[in-house]
Coordinates of C-alpha atoms and ligand atoms in Angstrom, one line a residue:
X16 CA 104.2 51.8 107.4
X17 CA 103.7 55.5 105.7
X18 CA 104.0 55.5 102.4
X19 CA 107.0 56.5 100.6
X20 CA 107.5 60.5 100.6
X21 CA 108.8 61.8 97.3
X22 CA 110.6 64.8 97.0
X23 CA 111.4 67.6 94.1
X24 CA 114.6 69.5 94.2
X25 CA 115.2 72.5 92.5
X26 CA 119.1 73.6 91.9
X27 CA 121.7 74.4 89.4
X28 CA 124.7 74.1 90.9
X29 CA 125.5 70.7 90.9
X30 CA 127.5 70.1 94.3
X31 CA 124.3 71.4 96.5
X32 CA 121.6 69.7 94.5
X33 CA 123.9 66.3 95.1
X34 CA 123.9 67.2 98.8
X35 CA 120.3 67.5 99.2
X36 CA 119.3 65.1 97.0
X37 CA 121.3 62.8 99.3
X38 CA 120.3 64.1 102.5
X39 CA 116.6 63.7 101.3
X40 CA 117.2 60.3 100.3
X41 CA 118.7 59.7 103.5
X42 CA 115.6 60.6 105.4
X43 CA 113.5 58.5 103.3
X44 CA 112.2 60.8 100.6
X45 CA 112.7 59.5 96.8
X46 CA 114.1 62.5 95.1
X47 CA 114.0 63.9 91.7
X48 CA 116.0 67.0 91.0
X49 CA 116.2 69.5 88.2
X50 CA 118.5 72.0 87.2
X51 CA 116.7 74.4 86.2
X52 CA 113.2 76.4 87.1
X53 CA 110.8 74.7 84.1
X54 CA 112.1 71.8 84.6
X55 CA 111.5 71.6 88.4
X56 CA 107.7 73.1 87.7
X57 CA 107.9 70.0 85.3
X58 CA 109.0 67.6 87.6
X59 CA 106.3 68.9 90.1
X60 CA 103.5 68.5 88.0
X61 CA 104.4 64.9 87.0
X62 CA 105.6 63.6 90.4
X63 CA 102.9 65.4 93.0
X64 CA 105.6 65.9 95.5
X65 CA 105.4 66.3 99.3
X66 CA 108.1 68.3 99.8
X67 CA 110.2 70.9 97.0
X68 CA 113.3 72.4 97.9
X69 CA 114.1 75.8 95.4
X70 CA 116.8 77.6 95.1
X71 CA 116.4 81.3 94.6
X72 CA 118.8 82.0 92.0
X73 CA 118.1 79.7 89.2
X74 CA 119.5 80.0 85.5
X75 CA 115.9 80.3 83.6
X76 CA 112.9 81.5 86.1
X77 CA 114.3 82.9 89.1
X78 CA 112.9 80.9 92.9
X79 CA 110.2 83.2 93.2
X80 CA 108.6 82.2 89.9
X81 CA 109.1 78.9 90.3
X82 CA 107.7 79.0 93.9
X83 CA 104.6 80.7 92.3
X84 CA 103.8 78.6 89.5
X85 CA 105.0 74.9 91.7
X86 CA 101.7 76.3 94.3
X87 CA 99.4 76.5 91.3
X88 CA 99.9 73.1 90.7
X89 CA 100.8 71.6 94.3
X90 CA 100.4 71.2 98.1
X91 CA 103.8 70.2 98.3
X92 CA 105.8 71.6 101.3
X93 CA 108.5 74.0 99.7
X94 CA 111.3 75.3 101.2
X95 CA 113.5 78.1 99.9
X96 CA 117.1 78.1 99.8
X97 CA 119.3 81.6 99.3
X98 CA 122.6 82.1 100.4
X99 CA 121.6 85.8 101.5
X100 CA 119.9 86.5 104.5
X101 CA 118.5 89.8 103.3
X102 CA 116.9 88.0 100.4
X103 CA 114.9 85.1 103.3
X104 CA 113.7 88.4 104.7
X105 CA 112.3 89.6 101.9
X106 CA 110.8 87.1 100.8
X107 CA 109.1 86.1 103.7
X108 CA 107.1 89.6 103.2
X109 CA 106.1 88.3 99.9
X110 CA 103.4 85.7 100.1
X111 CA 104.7 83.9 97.8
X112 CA 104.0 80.8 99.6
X113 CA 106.8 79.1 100.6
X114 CA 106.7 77.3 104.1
X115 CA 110.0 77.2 105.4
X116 CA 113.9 79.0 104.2
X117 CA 117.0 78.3 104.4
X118 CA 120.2 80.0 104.4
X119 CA 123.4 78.3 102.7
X120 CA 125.4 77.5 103.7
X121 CA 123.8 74.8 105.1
X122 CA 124.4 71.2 107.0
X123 CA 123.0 67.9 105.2
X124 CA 121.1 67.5 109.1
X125 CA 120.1 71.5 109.2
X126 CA 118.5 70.7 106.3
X127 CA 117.0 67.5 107.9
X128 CA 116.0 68.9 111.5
X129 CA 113.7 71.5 109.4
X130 CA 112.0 69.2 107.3
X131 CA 111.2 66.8 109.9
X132 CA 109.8 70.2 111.6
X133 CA 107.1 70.9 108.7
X134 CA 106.3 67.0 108.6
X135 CA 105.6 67.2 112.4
X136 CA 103.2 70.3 112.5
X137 CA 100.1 69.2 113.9
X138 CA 97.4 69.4 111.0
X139 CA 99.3 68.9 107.6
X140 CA 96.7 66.7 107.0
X141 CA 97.5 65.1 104.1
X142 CA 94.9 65.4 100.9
X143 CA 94.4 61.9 100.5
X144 CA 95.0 61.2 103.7
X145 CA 98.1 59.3 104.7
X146 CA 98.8 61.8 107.8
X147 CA 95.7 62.1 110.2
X148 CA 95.3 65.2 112.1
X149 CA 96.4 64.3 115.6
X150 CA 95.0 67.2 117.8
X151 CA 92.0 66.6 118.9
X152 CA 91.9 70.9 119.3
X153 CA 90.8 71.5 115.7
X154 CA 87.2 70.0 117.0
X155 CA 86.6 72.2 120.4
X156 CA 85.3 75.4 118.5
X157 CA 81.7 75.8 117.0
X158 CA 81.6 72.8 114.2
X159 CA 78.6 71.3 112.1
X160 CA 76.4 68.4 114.2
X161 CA 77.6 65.8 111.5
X162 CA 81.0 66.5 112.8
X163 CA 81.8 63.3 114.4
X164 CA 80.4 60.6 111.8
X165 CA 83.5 59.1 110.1
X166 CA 83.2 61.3 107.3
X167 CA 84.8 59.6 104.3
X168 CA 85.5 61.9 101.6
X169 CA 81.9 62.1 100.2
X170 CA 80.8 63.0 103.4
X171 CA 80.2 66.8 104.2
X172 CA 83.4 68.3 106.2
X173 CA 83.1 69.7 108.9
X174 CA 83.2 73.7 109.3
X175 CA 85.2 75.4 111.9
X176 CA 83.4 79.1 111.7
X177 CA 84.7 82.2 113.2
X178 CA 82.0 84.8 111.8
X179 CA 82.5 85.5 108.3
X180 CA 85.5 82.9 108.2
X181 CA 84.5 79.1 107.6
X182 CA 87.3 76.8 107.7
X183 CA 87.3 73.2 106.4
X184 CA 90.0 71.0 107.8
X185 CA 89.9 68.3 106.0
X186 CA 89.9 70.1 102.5
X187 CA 92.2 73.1 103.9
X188 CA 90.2 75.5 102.6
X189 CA 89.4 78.7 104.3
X190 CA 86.4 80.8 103.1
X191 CA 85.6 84.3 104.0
X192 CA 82.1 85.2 103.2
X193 CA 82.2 81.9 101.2
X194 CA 85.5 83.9 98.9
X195 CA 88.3 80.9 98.8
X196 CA 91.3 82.4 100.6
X197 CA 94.7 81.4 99.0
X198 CA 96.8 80.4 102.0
X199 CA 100.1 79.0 102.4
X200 CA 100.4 75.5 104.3
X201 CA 102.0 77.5 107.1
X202 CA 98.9 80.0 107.1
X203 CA 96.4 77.5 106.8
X204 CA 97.6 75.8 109.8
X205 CA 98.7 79.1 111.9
X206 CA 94.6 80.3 111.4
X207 CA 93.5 76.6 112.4
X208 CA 95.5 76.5 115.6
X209 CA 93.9 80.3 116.4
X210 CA 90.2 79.3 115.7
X211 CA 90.4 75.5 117.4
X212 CA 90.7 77.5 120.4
X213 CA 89.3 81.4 119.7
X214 CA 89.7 82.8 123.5
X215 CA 92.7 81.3 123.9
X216 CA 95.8 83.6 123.9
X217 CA 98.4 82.0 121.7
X218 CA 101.8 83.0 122.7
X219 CA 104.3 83.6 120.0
X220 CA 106.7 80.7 121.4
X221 CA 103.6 77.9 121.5
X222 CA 102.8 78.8 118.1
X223 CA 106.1 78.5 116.8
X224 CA 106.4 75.4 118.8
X225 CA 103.5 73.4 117.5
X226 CA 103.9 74.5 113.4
X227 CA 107.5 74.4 113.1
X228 CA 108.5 71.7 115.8
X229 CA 109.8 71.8 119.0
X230 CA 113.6 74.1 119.3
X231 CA 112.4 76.9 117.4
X232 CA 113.2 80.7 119.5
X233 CA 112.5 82.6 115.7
X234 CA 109.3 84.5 116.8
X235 CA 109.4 86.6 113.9
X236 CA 108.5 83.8 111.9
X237 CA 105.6 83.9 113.2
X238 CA 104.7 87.2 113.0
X239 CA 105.6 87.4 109.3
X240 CA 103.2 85.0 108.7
X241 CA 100.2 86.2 111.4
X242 CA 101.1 89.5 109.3
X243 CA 100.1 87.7 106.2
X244 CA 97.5 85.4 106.9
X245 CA 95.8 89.1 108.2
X246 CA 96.3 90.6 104.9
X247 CA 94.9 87.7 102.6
X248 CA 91.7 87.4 104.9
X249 CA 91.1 91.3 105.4
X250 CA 91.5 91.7 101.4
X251 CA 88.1 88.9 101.5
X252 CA 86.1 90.9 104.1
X253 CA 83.9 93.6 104.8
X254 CA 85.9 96.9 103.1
X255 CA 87.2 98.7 105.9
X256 CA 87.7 95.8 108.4
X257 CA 90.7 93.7 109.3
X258 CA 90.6 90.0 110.1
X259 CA 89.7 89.2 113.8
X260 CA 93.3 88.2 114.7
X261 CA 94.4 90.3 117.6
X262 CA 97.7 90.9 118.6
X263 CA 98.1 90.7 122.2
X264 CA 100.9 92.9 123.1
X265 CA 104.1 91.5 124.6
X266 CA 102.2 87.6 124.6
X267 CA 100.6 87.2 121.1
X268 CA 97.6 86.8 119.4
X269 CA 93.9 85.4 120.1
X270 CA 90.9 85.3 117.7
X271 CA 88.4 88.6 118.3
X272 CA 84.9 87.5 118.7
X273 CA 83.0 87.7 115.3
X274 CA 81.6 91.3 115.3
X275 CA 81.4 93.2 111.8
X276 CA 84.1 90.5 110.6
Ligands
LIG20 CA1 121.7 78.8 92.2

């Protein structure tokens, strides 16, 4: 019934790339798999994938790089893959837009269990479509009148605002002041679950629950990302003012009502 998902994977040493090539194909995806950095970015720009997999330590560009220059070019969901624990905690500080990382060594069903997790979260709606949005949340907070004609893509999206912030579901495109912010997938999707509901608290274990998937305790996760999302929209607002996200201590976080931001 859904179309065939394709996947890019990005590893040099041959034994791994073999095992996640084969564990994607097992799930479904058709995989292509490079060896190297450029050609990965390569085979990203000529396949459109929906999911890359990129190994940090690569013999031309090194994973960061490659992250960077695959999300110029593509929505794709990409995972990172180091074998150092240290190095998955710094890069998660660095906005550098991966969605999900892994640590090898890892199992062939690990592997599995965390990309059926991104496919799952609730509004990766797909950009031409194939996956619908399937909570009816994202519509509860203010939108345009027009919102509920079957918009087709000509038609105007609907806006979810939060003061300065404007955020169009269907395009995933967040605006402050009308300023494009560059989100992550996992960003994107993290401020569309605040906003669909803006009084509501959102504890740190729902959260985690409905982006990554249900079995998830890594609360820092979340907070790693809330930490970022809060930096890319302050950096688009009014000098001197953060983005309305509030932490609620010891729950989690809630939208603050619209006031200089
Ligand atoms: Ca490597």
């Amino acid at each position: 019934m859904s179309p065939t998902r394709t996947a890019v994977v990005v590893e040099d040493d041959d034994d791994i790339r073999e095992l996640i090539t084969h564990s994607l194909t097992m799930q479904g995806f058709e995989v292509s798999a490079a060896a190297s950095g450029l050609a990965g970015v390569e085979l990203v720009v000529a396949t459109d994938p929906d999911l890359v997999t990129l190994d940090l330590g690569l013999p031309d560009l090194d994973g960061i790089e490659v992250c960077r220059r695959v999300r110029d070019v593509s929505q794709a969901y990409v995972v990172m893959i180091s074998a150092r624990t240290d190095e998955i905690d710094r890069l998660m500080g660095l906005e550098i837009g991966a969605d999900d990382y892994l640590t090898k060594p890892f199992s062939p069903r690990e592997l599995q269990a965390r990309v059926n997790a991104m496919f799952r979260r609730p509004r990766a709606v797909r950009v031409n479509g194939s996956e619908a949005a399937t909570d009816s949340a994202a519509t509860t907070a203010t939108t345009d009148a027009r919102a509920d004609e079957a918009s087709r893509d000509d038609a105007p999206h609907t806006l979810v605002r939060h003061g300065r912030i404007a955020v169009d579901p269907e395009a995933r495109i967040v605006t402050v002041d009308g300023n494009e912010a560059d989100l992550t997938r996992t960003e994107f999707d993290l401020l569309t679950t605040l906003i669909s509901a803006p009084r509501r608290v959102w504890s740190r274990a729902v959260l985690l629950d409905s982006l990554w998937g249900p079995g998830w305790t890594e609360e820092h996760l979340v907070e790693v990302h809330v930490g970022n999302l809060r930096r890319k929209l302050s950096r688009l607002g009014p000098a001197g003012h953060r983005a309305p996200i509030r932490t609620v201590r010891g729950v989690g976080y809630r939208m603050e009502e619209p006031d200089a931001f």
